XYZ file of C-alpha atoms in Angstrom:
765
model
C 4.109 53.168 5.308
C 0.616 52.378 6.631
C -0.755 55.566 5.095
C 0.781 54.751 1.718
C -0.650 51.228 1.790
C -4.042 52.503 2.818
C -4.043 55.037 -0.006
C -2.970 52.381 -2.492
C -5.671 50.016 -1.315
C -8.384 52.615 -1.573
C -7.153 54.080 -4.874
C -6.879 50.767 -6.730
C -10.548 49.867 -6.848
C -11.755 46.665 -8.478
C -14.433 48.588 -10.442
C -13.718 50.902 -13.359
C -13.411 54.617 -12.622
C -16.685 56.501 -12.171
C -16.202 58.395 -15.429
C -16.061 55.196 -17.486
C -19.264 53.760 -18.872
C -19.997 50.261 -20.002
C -18.931 51.174 -23.550
C -16.206 53.464 -24.824
C -15.739 55.261 -28.120
C -15.347 52.066 -30.081
C -18.442 50.599 -28.405
C -16.474 47.695 -26.860
C -18.042 46.462 -23.629
C -16.076 46.624 -20.424
C -16.234 43.458 -18.360
C -17.235 43.984 -14.790
C -16.783 41.683 -11.850
C -20.036 39.788 -11.611
C -20.829 38.196 -8.265
C -21.042 34.461 -8.596
C -19.400 31.234 -7.562
C -15.927 32.459 -8.485
C -16.260 35.659 -6.446
C -17.577 33.656 -3.519
C -14.592 31.312 -3.856
C -12.298 34.333 -3.912
C -13.917 35.649 -0.748
C -13.399 32.272 0.878
C -9.742 32.320 -0.140
C -9.284 35.810 1.293
C -10.873 34.677 4.518
C -8.584 31.652 4.587
C -5.501 33.857 4.211
C -6.517 35.962 7.180
C -7.485 32.851 9.095
C -4.144 31.234 8.393
C -2.320 34.328 9.584
C -4.474 34.450 12.726
C -3.856 30.767 13.330
C -0.136 31.396 12.864
C -0.276 34.154 15.479
C -2.166 31.939 17.917
C 0.177 29.029 17.275
C 3.154 31.276 17.926
C 1.667 32.336 21.245
C 0.825 28.740 22.094
C 4.366 27.666 21.234
C 5.826 30.345 23.494
C 3.480 29.320 26.304
C 4.234 25.659 25.751
C 7.944 26.415 25.975
C 7.665 28.677 29.019
C 4.968 27.031 31.135
C 7.090 23.996 32.101
C 9.797 26.334 33.381
C 7.236 28.331 35.373
C 5.706 25.128 36.722
C 9.140 23.894 37.779
C 9.829 27.175 39.551
C 6.405 27.033 41.198
C 7.015 23.480 42.389
C 10.414 24.491 43.745
C 8.834 27.462 45.533
C 6.181 25.211 47.059
C 8.855 22.760 48.206
C 11.024 25.525 49.674
C 7.969 27.026 51.388
C 7.238 23.711 53.084
C 10.893 23.446 54.079
C 10.741 26.986 55.505
C 7.597 26.168 57.501
C 9.261 23.011 58.856
C 12.431 24.958 59.696
C 10.459 27.619 61.536
C 8.491 24.938 63.378
C 11.766 23.207 64.258
C 13.236 26.463 65.546
C 10.161 26.989 67.730
C 10.503 23.401 68.925
C 14.133 24.138 69.956
C 13.001 27.129 71.999
C 10.137 25.186 73.617
C 12.336 22.171 74.382
C 14.806 24.416 76.226
C 11.970 26.088 78.157
C 10.450 22.737 79.124
C 13.908 21.395 80.058
C 14.422 24.328 82.464
C 10.983 23.720 83.981
C 11.680 19.989 84.271
C 15.037 20.602 85.936
C 13.518 22.995 88.490
C 10.657 20.605 89.363
C 13.001 17.576 89.666
C 15.431 19.454 91.943
C 12.549 20.870 94.023
C 10.987 17.393 94.372
C 14.182 16.095 96.057
C 15.955 19.083 97.646
C 13.051 21.418 98.261
C 12.538 24.955 97.078
C 15.818 26.110 98.623
C 17.968 23.816 96.586
C 20.089 25.490 93.844
C 18.248 25.537 90.513
C 14.824 24.762 92.052
C 13.403 28.242 91.430
C 10.340 28.217 89.101
C 8.623 31.603 88.806
C 5.188 32.388 87.449
C 6.827 34.138 84.476
C 8.670 30.937 83.601
C 5.470 28.913 83.712
C 3.571 31.516 81.679
C 6.336 31.503 79.033
C 6.248 27.704 78.857
C 2.466 27.701 78.553
C 2.544 30.373 75.824
C 5.169 28.570 73.720
C 3.386 25.248 74.214
C 0.043 26.691 73.069
C 1.638 28.331 70.002
C 3.407 25.144 68.973
C 0.486 22.825 69.696
C -1.611 24.371 66.894
C 0.976 23.364 64.244
C 2.279 20.165 65.865
C 1.206 16.641 64.892
C -1.401 14.905 67.098
C 1.181 12.730 68.886
C 3.272 15.745 69.902
C 0.150 17.702 70.818
C -0.976 14.866 73.105
C 2.413 14.848 74.843
C 2.285 18.611 75.351
C -1.272 18.496 76.683
C -0.177 16.060 79.421
C 2.486 18.410 80.800
C -0.007 20.539 82.690
C -1.137 17.576 84.801
C 2.495 16.532 85.416
C 3.352 20.063 86.558
C 0.429 20.184 89.013
C 1.391 16.865 90.512
C 5.000 17.967 90.874
C 4.041 21.270 92.506
C 1.639 19.516 94.903
C 4.288 16.966 95.818
C 2.233 14.078 94.454
C 4.876 12.974 91.894
C 8.408 11.803 92.497
C 11.424 13.318 90.783
C 11.691 10.299 88.465
C 8.030 10.555 87.418
C 8.356 14.275 86.711
C 11.561 13.617 84.784
C 9.887 10.919 82.695
C 6.851 13.076 81.825
C 8.870 16.082 80.719
C 11.569 14.057 78.982
C 8.937 12.277 76.839
C 7.515 15.590 75.648
C 10.979 17.022 74.977
C 11.946 13.982 72.916
C 8.693 14.313 70.968
C 9.765 17.872 70.186
C 13.075 16.384 69.016
C 11.146 14.768 66.162
C 9.906 18.203 65.084
C 13.463 19.500 65.278
C 14.700 16.655 63.097
C 11.882 17.275 60.601
C 12.653 20.988 60.443
C 16.397 20.435 59.988
C 16.721 17.140 58.114
C 20.196 18.020 56.891
C 22.900 19.098 59.310
C 23.915 18.622 62.945
C 21.110 20.637 64.582
C 19.023 17.599 65.776
C 22.119 15.901 67.264
C 23.237 19.056 69.055
C 19.672 19.617 70.384
C 19.655 16.057 71.761
C 23.098 16.639 73.333
C 21.970 19.924 74.964
C 18.820 18.281 76.330
C 20.821 15.344 77.717
C 23.294 17.770 79.311
C 20.460 19.700 81.003
C 18.760 16.495 82.197
C 22.027 15.127 83.650
C 22.620 18.440 85.423
C 19.148 18.382 87.006
C 19.411 14.741 88.099
C 22.899 15.127 89.599
C 22.047 18.364 91.412
C 18.837 16.758 92.762
C 20.827 13.715 93.921
C 23.345 15.964 95.799
C 20.489 17.956 97.332
C 18.716 14.840 98.600
C 21.815 13.386 100.275
C 22.868 9.793 100.273
C 23.864 7.609 97.310
C 20.611 8.239 95.356
C 21.005 5.230 93.003
C 17.817 5.964 90.975
C 18.690 9.554 90.094
C 22.345 8.685 89.582
C 21.386 5.880 87.176
C 19.179 8.217 85.188
C 22.011 10.764 85.108
C 24.410 8.092 83.823
C 22.013 7.302 80.957
C 21.659 10.999 80.069
C 25.446 11.434 80.120
C 25.791 8.479 77.769
C 23.086 9.897 75.521
C 24.940 13.212 75.460
C 28.187 11.514 74.416
C 26.385 9.631 71.608
C 24.688 12.817 70.391
C 28.003 14.714 70.403
C 29.628 11.935 68.377
C 26.803 12.170 65.842
C 27.181 15.929 65.814
C 30.886 15.626 65.049
C 30.129 13.171 62.229
C 27.451 15.304 60.539
C 28.739 18.814 61.238
C 31.063 20.642 58.930
C 34.531 21.636 59.921
C 33.461 25.214 60.600
C 30.559 24.021 62.757
C 32.826 21.741 64.766
C 35.303 24.575 65.256
C 32.459 26.901 66.296
C 31.285 24.354 68.887
C 34.811 23.817 70.183
C 35.460 27.565 70.514
C 32.095 28.232 72.228
C 31.985 25.298 74.682
C 35.312 25.823 76.441
C 36.856 27.630 79.398
C 37.444 26.966 83.114
C 33.735 26.572 83.874
C 33.350 23.881 81.211
C 36.453 22.039 82.424
C 35.211 22.236 86.007
C 31.773 20.958 84.944
C 33.283 18.023 83.071
C 35.385 17.178 86.132
C 32.266 17.219 88.308
C 30.516 14.955 85.778
C 33.346 12.431 85.937
C 33.216 12.349 89.737
C 29.445 12.183 89.989
C 29.023 9.519 87.294
C 31.955 7.373 88.273
C 29.607 4.792 89.875
C 25.954 3.740 89.571
C 25.326 5.714 92.752
C 26.939 8.686 94.496
C 30.115 7.733 96.276
C 31.031 9.198 99.628
C 33.541 11.493 97.912
C 30.913 12.634 95.424
C 28.405 13.315 98.201
C 30.844 15.811 99.748
C 30.895 17.989 96.604
C 29.207 21.397 97.106
C 25.776 21.646 95.506
C 25.801 25.234 94.285
C 29.212 25.243 92.528
C 28.302 21.962 90.858
C 24.935 23.390 89.717
C 26.528 26.601 88.432
C 29.301 24.800 86.535
C 26.919 22.300 84.911
C 24.457 25.099 84.087
C 27.199 27.175 82.425
C 28.261 24.224 80.262
C 24.652 23.521 79.238
C 24.013 27.183 78.374
C 27.095 27.279 76.155
C 25.825 24.210 74.297
C 22.410 25.832 73.957
C 24.025 28.973 72.556
C 25.779 27.007 69.822
C 22.528 25.146 69.146
C 20.493 28.315 68.742
C 23.128 29.842 66.453
C 23.209 26.806 64.198
C 19.407 26.502 64.194
C 18.991 30.180 63.336
C 21.571 29.907 60.536
C 19.853 26.841 59.102
C 16.450 28.523 59.273
C 17.883 31.649 57.628
C 19.432 29.551 54.859
C 16.073 27.931 54.199
C 14.433 31.334 54.222
C 17.015 32.671 51.769
C 16.438 29.680 49.478
C 12.707 30.317 49.649
C 13.223 33.960 48.733
C 15.461 32.902 45.823
C 12.812 30.488 44.575
C 10.207 33.223 44.826
C 12.400 35.611 42.832
C 13.093 32.861 40.264
C 9.364 32.246 39.859
C 8.709 35.937 39.344
C 11.544 36.264 36.831
C 10.489 33.214 34.850
C 6.876 34.328 34.781
C 7.888 37.793 33.651
C 10.193 36.333 30.997
C 7.458 34.063 29.627
C 4.961 36.923 29.544
C 7.485 39.193 27.851
C 8.305 36.494 25.270
C 4.585 35.931 24.687
C 3.918 39.635 24.200
C 6.951 39.976 21.938
C 5.961 36.936 19.844
C 2.381 38.130 19.528
C 3.501 41.640 18.655
C 5.974 40.455 16.007
C 3.426 37.995 14.580
C 0.684 40.608 14.387
C 3.099 43.104 12.859
C 4.227 40.532 10.298
C 0.642 39.563 9.500
C -0.344 43.183 8.979
C 2.716 43.763 6.784
C 1.496 40.876 4.585
C -2.241 41.506 4.476
C -2.092 45.226 3.654
C 0.125 45.036 0.528
C -1.635 41.814 -0.435
C -4.966 43.636 -0.411
C -3.509 46.449 -2.522
C -2.071 44.004 -5.057
C -5.264 41.967 -5.146
C -7.483 44.948 -5.865
C -5.125 46.405 -8.457
C -4.549 43.106 -10.258
C -8.306 42.400 -10.325
C -8.915 45.800 -11.930
C -6.222 45.221 -14.536
C -7.423 41.689 -15.233
C -11.004 42.906 -15.770
C -9.986 45.133 -18.689
C -6.216 45.163 -19.360
C -6.550 47.377 -22.418
C -8.356 50.284 -20.724
C -7.054 50.176 -17.163
C -3.838 51.725 -15.962
C -0.996 49.598 -14.475
C -1.031 48.809 -10.779
C 0.545 51.472 -8.582
C 2.500 50.244 -5.587
C 4.324 52.527 -3.153
C 5.380 49.954 -0.559
C 8.782 48.488 0.092
C 10.945 46.987 -2.591
C 10.225 43.381 -1.651
C 8.500 40.320 -3.112
C 5.212 42.213 -3.345
C 6.938 44.799 -5.522
C 8.171 41.989 -7.766
C 4.613 40.664 -8.078
C 3.361 44.124 -9.025
C 6.138 44.427 -11.608
C 5.166 41.037 -13.062
C 1.482 42.027 -13.202
C 2.360 45.286 -14.938
C 4.592 43.380 -17.386
C 1.699 41.054 -18.158
C -0.541 44.095 -18.572
C 1.868 45.648 -21.055
C 2.187 42.345 -22.895
C -1.596 41.977 -23.058
C -1.956 45.482 -24.482
C 0.710 44.766 -27.084
C -0.850 41.443 -28.021
C -4.242 43.084 -28.315
C -2.777 45.653 -30.671
C -1.075 42.987 -32.730
C -4.260 40.930 -32.804
C -6.190 43.922 -34.080
C -3.663 44.437 -36.857
C -3.508 40.751 -37.697
C -7.275 40.263 -37.721
C -7.460 42.121 -41.033
C -5.327 39.539 -42.836
C -6.574 36.390 -41.127
C -9.116 35.638 -43.839
C -6.497 34.662 -46.453
C -4.371 32.794 -43.894
C -7.381 30.806 -42.734
C -8.193 29.728 -46.276
C -4.552 28.754 -46.875
C -4.565 26.763 -43.657
C -7.684 24.872 -44.699
C -6.124 24.078 -48.089
C -2.934 22.809 -46.482
C -4.879 20.656 -44.031
C -6.867 19.091 -46.865
C -3.677 18.434 -48.809
C -2.096 16.918 -45.721
C -5.041 14.534 -45.242
C -4.857 13.498 -48.906
C -1.126 12.833 -48.679
C -1.643 10.855 -45.480
C -4.261 8.660 -47.135
C -2.027 8.114 -50.166
C 0.929 7.239 -47.942
C -1.210 4.773 -45.991
C -2.408 3.127 -49.190
C 1.113 3.078 -50.623
C 2.467 1.603 -47.402
C -0.091 -1.221 -47.542
C 0.599 -1.812 -51.218
C 4.367 -1.970 -50.657
C 3.991 -4.379 -47.787
C 1.595 -6.511 -49.811
C 3.988 -6.476 -52.770
C 6.867 -7.534 -50.525
C 4.724 -10.304 -49.027
C 3.695 -11.580 -52.483
C 7.258 -11.530 -53.793
C 8.480 -13.291 -50.655
C 5.826 -15.972 -51.101
C 6.817 -16.404 -54.756
C 10.467 -16.714 -53.732
C 9.538 -19.353 -51.173
C 7.500 -21.253 -53.775
C 10.378 -21.140 -56.259
C 12.788 -22.260 -53.533
C 10.502 -25.155 -52.701
C 10.382 -26.158 -56.372
C 14.146 -25.842 -56.549
C 14.530 -28.119 -53.514
C 12.189 -30.658 -55.097
C 14.189 -30.676 -58.346
C 17.466 -31.011 -56.451
C 16.033 -33.874 -54.393
C 14.976 -35.710 -57.587
C 18.465 -35.227 -59.007
C 20.002 -36.546 -55.781
C 17.955 -39.720 -56.010
C 19.206 -40.581 -59.512
C 22.787 -39.287 -59.237
C 25.615 -41.864 -58.841
C 28.663 -39.694 -59.366
C 30.073 -38.649 -55.929
C 31.341 -35.300 -57.188
C 28.027 -34.421 -58.818
C 26.191 -35.642 -55.743
C 28.344 -33.416 -53.520
C 27.518 -30.421 -55.715
C 23.809 -31.271 -55.551
C 23.913 -31.413 -51.762
C 25.658 -28.051 -51.715
C 22.938 -26.602 -53.925
C 20.330 -28.224 -51.673
C 21.817 -26.570 -48.589
C 22.140 -23.236 -50.397
C 18.471 -23.414 -51.400
C 17.510 -24.074 -47.762
C 19.388 -20.956 -46.715
C 17.705 -18.973 -49.469
C 14.374 -20.206 -48.187
C 15.216 -18.875 -44.690
C 16.035 -15.443 -46.095
C 12.800 -15.531 -48.083
C 10.941 -16.209 -44.875
C 12.758 -13.207 -43.374
C 11.334 -11.030 -46.133
C 7.886 -12.453 -45.491
C 8.256 -11.698 -41.777
C 9.450 -8.116 -42.387
C 6.517 -7.558 -44.772
C 4.157 -8.286 -41.861
C 2.699 -11.515 -43.263
C 1.987 -14.604 -41.217
C 4.214 -17.687 -41.072
C 4.650 -19.731 -44.252
C 3.237 -23.264 -44.489
C 0.542 -25.043 -42.569
C 1.218 -25.667 -38.853
C 1.215 -29.279 -37.678
C -0.047 -30.624 -34.401
C 3.248 -30.882 -32.502
C 6.935 -31.415 -33.289
C 9.647 -32.986 -31.110
C 12.148 -30.452 -29.917
C 15.058 -32.428 -31.397
C 13.509 -32.097 -34.859
C 13.053 -28.366 -34.346
C 16.749 -28.072 -33.466
C 17.813 -30.190 -36.459
C 15.744 -28.071 -38.834
C 17.452 -24.962 -37.434
C 20.916 -26.466 -37.977
C 20.159 -27.354 -41.590
C 19.412 -23.723 -42.501
C 22.795 -22.197 -41.687
C 25.918 -22.041 -43.813
C 28.406 -23.662 -41.450
C 26.163 -26.411 -40.164
C 29.166 -28.707 -39.651
C 30.255 -26.508 -36.660
C 27.070 -27.153 -34.664
C 26.753 -29.893 -32.065
C 23.488 -30.821 -30.375
C 24.937 -31.927 -27.064
C 23.831 -32.820 -24.512
C 20.503 -34.062 -25.880
C 17.610 -31.674 -25.172
C 14.642 -32.745 -23.016
C 12.099 -35.045 -24.660
C 9.359 -32.499 -25.237
C 7.203 -31.436 -28.200
C 6.629 -27.901 -29.521
C 3.084 -27.091 -30.592
C 2.480 -26.754 -34.327
C 1.972 -22.963 -34.725
C 5.291 -22.189 -32.993
C 7.544 -25.038 -34.174
C 8.529 -23.471 -37.519
C 9.105 -19.994 -36.025
C 11.214 -21.419 -33.162
C 13.325 -23.293 -35.727
C 13.678 -20.114 -37.809
C 14.657 -18.081 -34.700
C 17.291 -20.626 -33.663
C 18.673 -20.730 -37.229
C 19.307 -16.965 -37.052
C 21.103 -17.316 -33.715
C 23.117 -20.333 -34.942
C 24.110 -18.552 -38.147
C 25.334 -15.563 -36.143
C 27.260 -17.802 -33.699
C 28.871 -19.843 -36.495
C 29.962 -16.725 -38.417
C 31.760 -15.228 -35.419
C 33.352 -18.472 -34.163
C 37.069 -18.974 -34.753
C 38.454 -21.767 -36.925
C 38.144 -25.188 -35.349
C 35.653 -23.970 -32.704
C 32.302 -25.598 -32.166
C 28.835 -24.186 -31.549
C 26.801 -26.088 -29.018
C 23.026 -26.245 -29.165
C 21.086 -27.756 -26.281
C 18.087 -27.251 -24.054
C 17.344 -27.374 -20.335
C 14.468 -26.631 -17.969
C 14.322 -23.304 -16.121
C 11.400 -23.789 -13.793
C 8.260 -23.802 -15.941
C 10.185 -22.627 -19.035
C 12.479 -24.503 -21.407
C 15.678 -22.628 -22.244
C 17.386 -23.442 -25.568
C 21.034 -22.322 -25.448
C 23.372 -21.502 -28.341
C 26.960 -21.322 -27.053
C 29.854 -20.164 -29.241
C 33.556 -19.723 -28.549
C 34.036 -16.400 -30.279
C 35.537 -13.213 -28.875
C 34.003 -11.784 -25.709
C 31.587 -8.909 -26.195
C 32.057 -5.724 -24.133
C 29.259 -5.099 -21.591
C 28.094 -2.008 -23.500
C 27.840 -3.943 -26.760
C 26.065 -6.814 -24.987
C 23.527 -4.425 -23.475
C 22.934 -2.845 -26.907
C 22.289 -6.250 -28.512
C 19.904 -7.266 -25.700
C 18.036 -4.002 -26.199
C 17.580 -4.897 -29.877
C 16.316 -8.344 -28.962
C 13.733 -6.754 -26.672
C 12.478 -4.297 -29.339
C 10.405 -5.998 -32.069
C 9.218 -2.669 -33.522
C 12.301 -0.601 -34.397
C 14.274 -1.955 -37.378
C 18.081 -1.616 -37.434
C 19.560 1.640 -38.637
C 21.065 1.851 -42.082
C 24.585 2.409 -40.734
C 24.520 -0.893 -38.795
C 25.788 -4.098 -40.398
C 22.963 -5.699 -42.349
C 23.857 -9.213 -41.195
C 23.600 -9.251 -37.422
C 21.260 -6.223 -37.355
C 18.553 -7.811 -39.517
C 19.103 -11.182 -37.878
C 18.525 -9.770 -34.392
C 15.506 -7.844 -35.652
C 14.108 -11.080 -37.139
C 14.698 -12.865 -33.817
C 12.919 -10.065 -31.946
C 9.897 -10.230 -34.311
C 9.633 -14.017 -34.028
C 10.013 -13.920 -30.234
C 7.331 -11.261 -29.898
C 4.959 -13.323 -32.072
C 4.952 -16.256 -29.591
C 5.851 -14.564 -26.292
C 9.425 -15.900 -26.147
C 12.242 -14.351 -24.177
C 15.674 -13.994 -25.863
C 18.869 -12.626 -24.378
C 22.638 -12.727 -24.780
C 25.061 -13.363 -21.927
C 28.834 -13.864 -21.623
C 29.968 -17.486 -21.673
C 32.011 -18.445 -18.558
C 34.870 -19.979 -20.593
C 34.874 -17.251 -23.254
C 32.431 -16.514 -26.005
C 28.731 -15.718 -25.908
C 25.565 -17.514 -24.824
C 22.316 -16.887 -26.711
C 19.329 -18.213 -24.778
C 15.691 -18.555 -25.820
C 13.066 -19.278 -23.127
C 10.043 -21.200 -24.399
C 6.988 -20.803 -22.142
C 5.071 -23.849 -20.977
C 2.107 -22.878 -23.186
C 4.130 -23.790 -26.291
C 5.315 -27.164 -24.977
C 3.708 -30.579 -24.691
C 5.054 -33.798 -23.296
C 5.351 -36.534 -25.979
C 2.546 -39.066 -26.160
C 3.570 -42.695 -25.592
C 3.737 -44.649 -28.861
C 2.280 -48.152 -29.076
C 4.915 -50.892 -29.353
C 5.637 -52.015 -32.932
C 6.998 -55.453 -33.665
C 9.703 -55.136 -36.293
C 10.649 -58.014 -38.507
C 14.254 -58.150 -39.618
C 14.903 -58.434 -43.323
C 17.029 -61.369 -44.517
C 18.282 -62.087 -41.010
C 19.657 -58.572 -40.377
C 18.608 -57.426 -36.829
C 17.136 -54.011 -36.237
C 19.412 -51.475 -34.511
C 18.989 -50.871 -30.807
C 16.817 -47.850 -29.902
C 18.799 -45.656 -27.539
C 16.155 -42.913 -27.360
C 18.654 -40.046 -27.925
C 18.614 -37.847 -31.076
C 16.082 -40.208 -32.686
C 14.343 -38.732 -35.724
C 10.801 -39.740 -36.651
C 10.346 -42.044 -39.663
C 10.847 -39.916 -42.794
C 7.678 -39.055 -44.539
C 9.244 -38.830 -48.020
C 12.214 -41.153 -47.499
C 13.000 -43.887 -49.907
C 11.484 -47.279 -49.282
C 14.840 -48.968 -48.914
C 16.213 -46.491 -46.293
C 15.670 -46.014 -42.611
C 17.635 -44.041 -39.982
C 20.585 -45.742 -38.355
C 21.075 -44.918 -34.680
C 24.758 -45.770 -34.728
C 25.920 -43.185 -37.272
C 25.351 -39.446 -36.863
C 26.826 -36.222 -38.162
C 28.926 -33.933 -35.933
C 25.861 -31.729 -35.398
C 23.787 -34.631 -34.053
C 21.703 -35.245 -37.186
C 21.240 -38.918 -38.121
C 22.978 -40.474 -41.057
C 20.837 -42.667 -43.288
C 21.901 -46.293 -43.890
C 20.605 -48.447 -46.677
C 18.615 -51.514 -45.542
C 19.710 -54.815 -47.073
C 16.988 -55.923 -49.544
C 16.921 -58.588 -52.232
C 18.467 -57.220 -55.420
C 18.901 -58.627 -58.872
C 22.161 -60.304 -59.647
C 24.795 -57.733 -60.369
C 26.123 -57.395 -63.834
C 29.614 -58.723 -64.397
C 32.406 -56.344 -63.771
C 33.476 -54.233 -60.854
C 31.441 -51.222 -59.754
C 32.970 -47.888 -60.696
C 34.927 -46.262 -57.931
C 36.026 -42.641 -58.025
C 39.627 -41.596 -57.719
C 39.194 -40.605 -54.093
C 38.211 -44.125 -53.089
C 34.621 -43.226 -52.114
C 31.782 -44.688 -54.052
C 28.662 -42.826 -55.005
C 26.622 -44.982 -52.665
C 28.951 -44.150 -49.785
C 28.814 -40.394 -50.472
C 25.021 -40.588 -50.844
C 24.841 -42.386 -47.536
C 27.004 -39.775 -45.767
C 25.536 -36.604 -47.204
C 22.023 -37.865 -47.831
C 21.481 -38.697 -44.181
C 22.023 -35.044 -43.156
C 19.916 -33.605 -45.943
C 16.986 -35.956 -45.470
C 17.140 -35.680 -41.669
C 17.069 -31.882 -41.990
C 14.266 -32.075 -44.529
C 12.247 -34.311 -42.241
C 12.826 -31.807 -39.422
C 11.355 -29.061 -41.649
C 8.378 -31.209 -42.557
C 7.735 -32.076 -38.892
C 8.088 -28.369 -37.967
C 5.160 -27.616 -40.275
C 6.880 -26.446 -43.479
C 5.550 -27.517 -46.834
C 8.290 -29.112 -48.914
C 7.425 -30.882 -52.120
C 8.339 -34.502 -52.065
């Protein structure tokens, strides 16, 4: 595999073959790789690939080390701890041996100090002293300073005892202090287990033996030695109790099986007799010295045997644990090193398996890219892996490039005619675009002009109808005139829709400001079923600025017309306004059928889109109305939306921003003079319309009579009139006079007309 990759890498050179020159038979130059910024960048990228692979190898090794080092450190710490425990155990075992040697020397010196050298157990040879000195010197090097000081003082105590300068009690105290200091080393070497308690019991047994034998050898009651023996016997009992509490069952059974027999029973009987009183009784003084010494010595030696066995077992257990920790450390270290070597080997192998085929592909693809028409496809003899897929893709691109080059050569011969045809088509397209743009502007201008003419004709029609209304006395004719008046107002709204769709500005001259109630009344007057609309409760007393008043009225008329068309018979449409923070929301509430959520979302989407007109397959009524609302809302920055009404039906809400609203200016008080004793009506402040600009001189709004939609009815003011001609006034068959019908219908029409005038619309008087 390596040989194949190496051959591929060397064979696929980036330069053309040596036999190729810069030009071939058709004199086409061959592009060569020119050193420059791009080649330097490529070299940097190649270096980065190798660097990334090297970093990956190093990171893999670091990860293995990071995972294995804590385990090795833990094993090393455990080995260090077990090594200290082993050193303490060995020191404790040496302390056990030395304490027994010093106890034997103490016992011999105490007995010799009282009974002389011939007393049983008083023999102390030079070998015994040399052994004690040797063990003391060996232990003193590793012992703490306090223990070393105790051991250093034993030589002086021995000399005094041998020279007869020290009493038995003084010798006992000196040696016992050193032995108990060694007991601390024993406890430190065997912190767990019964070894320290058994060592204390064996030492107490040996001390009691020496004191009792010395007391028998000296004759008499010997209260001092007997008292010391009593204390040692008590200390032995306490130590044995502690041993029984801390030892395992096997250790207690081992002690019971080792310390038994006739000699032990005889020794315990002697102990009971000798320690029955604070001093030796007459019966105790008659006991034979040598049998007592032999029995007590046998019992002490059996205890020492159990002690040495347990101490050796504990030391061996610590040694075994230390050896196990050492083996664990070696195994963990070897495992970490093996994992590190394996990870590094696999990483290096993987890196080499990537870099070698990558180099072959890079060189071959560079050669093919330099001149795809002349060069041969890339040859790759590696494994069938992702690199092989890349080579196949490069060769496919090479074949495609060769084919495209061939097709381009064939097509280049006929490109002259196609290029000329393309230029002609582009010129024709530009001409058609310019003509369409001009035609589009002309059509929009034509629509705008026709819409303005329709609005002018509608205004003239309204003026003619108003003149006819003033002079008409027949109630039936007057009713027809009012119907024509209302129909003309609706036609005017649709004419304004055409003007809006043509892209022209609002019709009429904007006024300064218009009360909101007048804007609402003007909207009501422009719908077909105006009698269904109620303005309740009264909207807030606020004015709409002049440029927006007419468009807001037009927008509300579209919403009211839609609500009235889809309301059932006998239902009402409520129109009101309320504050929503800084905005004023005008609400149109109908009682029609509930709209499904999908349909409601579709209608709200139309209200939010002032650009896209309704499709031709949609109903022309609501579709164009919603489109008109969206255009008007976008013109003044209004927000419009539909929502389900809680009691059934639909709510259409329009939010007017604060920039379009003004608070009404306070009007100066006007003193009104009643005519012929008739008082002026009380001003309630609700639904009050401004004084009509083109109203008749003998009419003024009455605040006590209103239409169902909230528009004021006009009442005739009593004025002096010429004496009526004889004869009754004509009354129609229905019982309603012309004056009464004029009063009822004229109030709505003139109030609506005044609302239009205040909203900024031009209406001929």
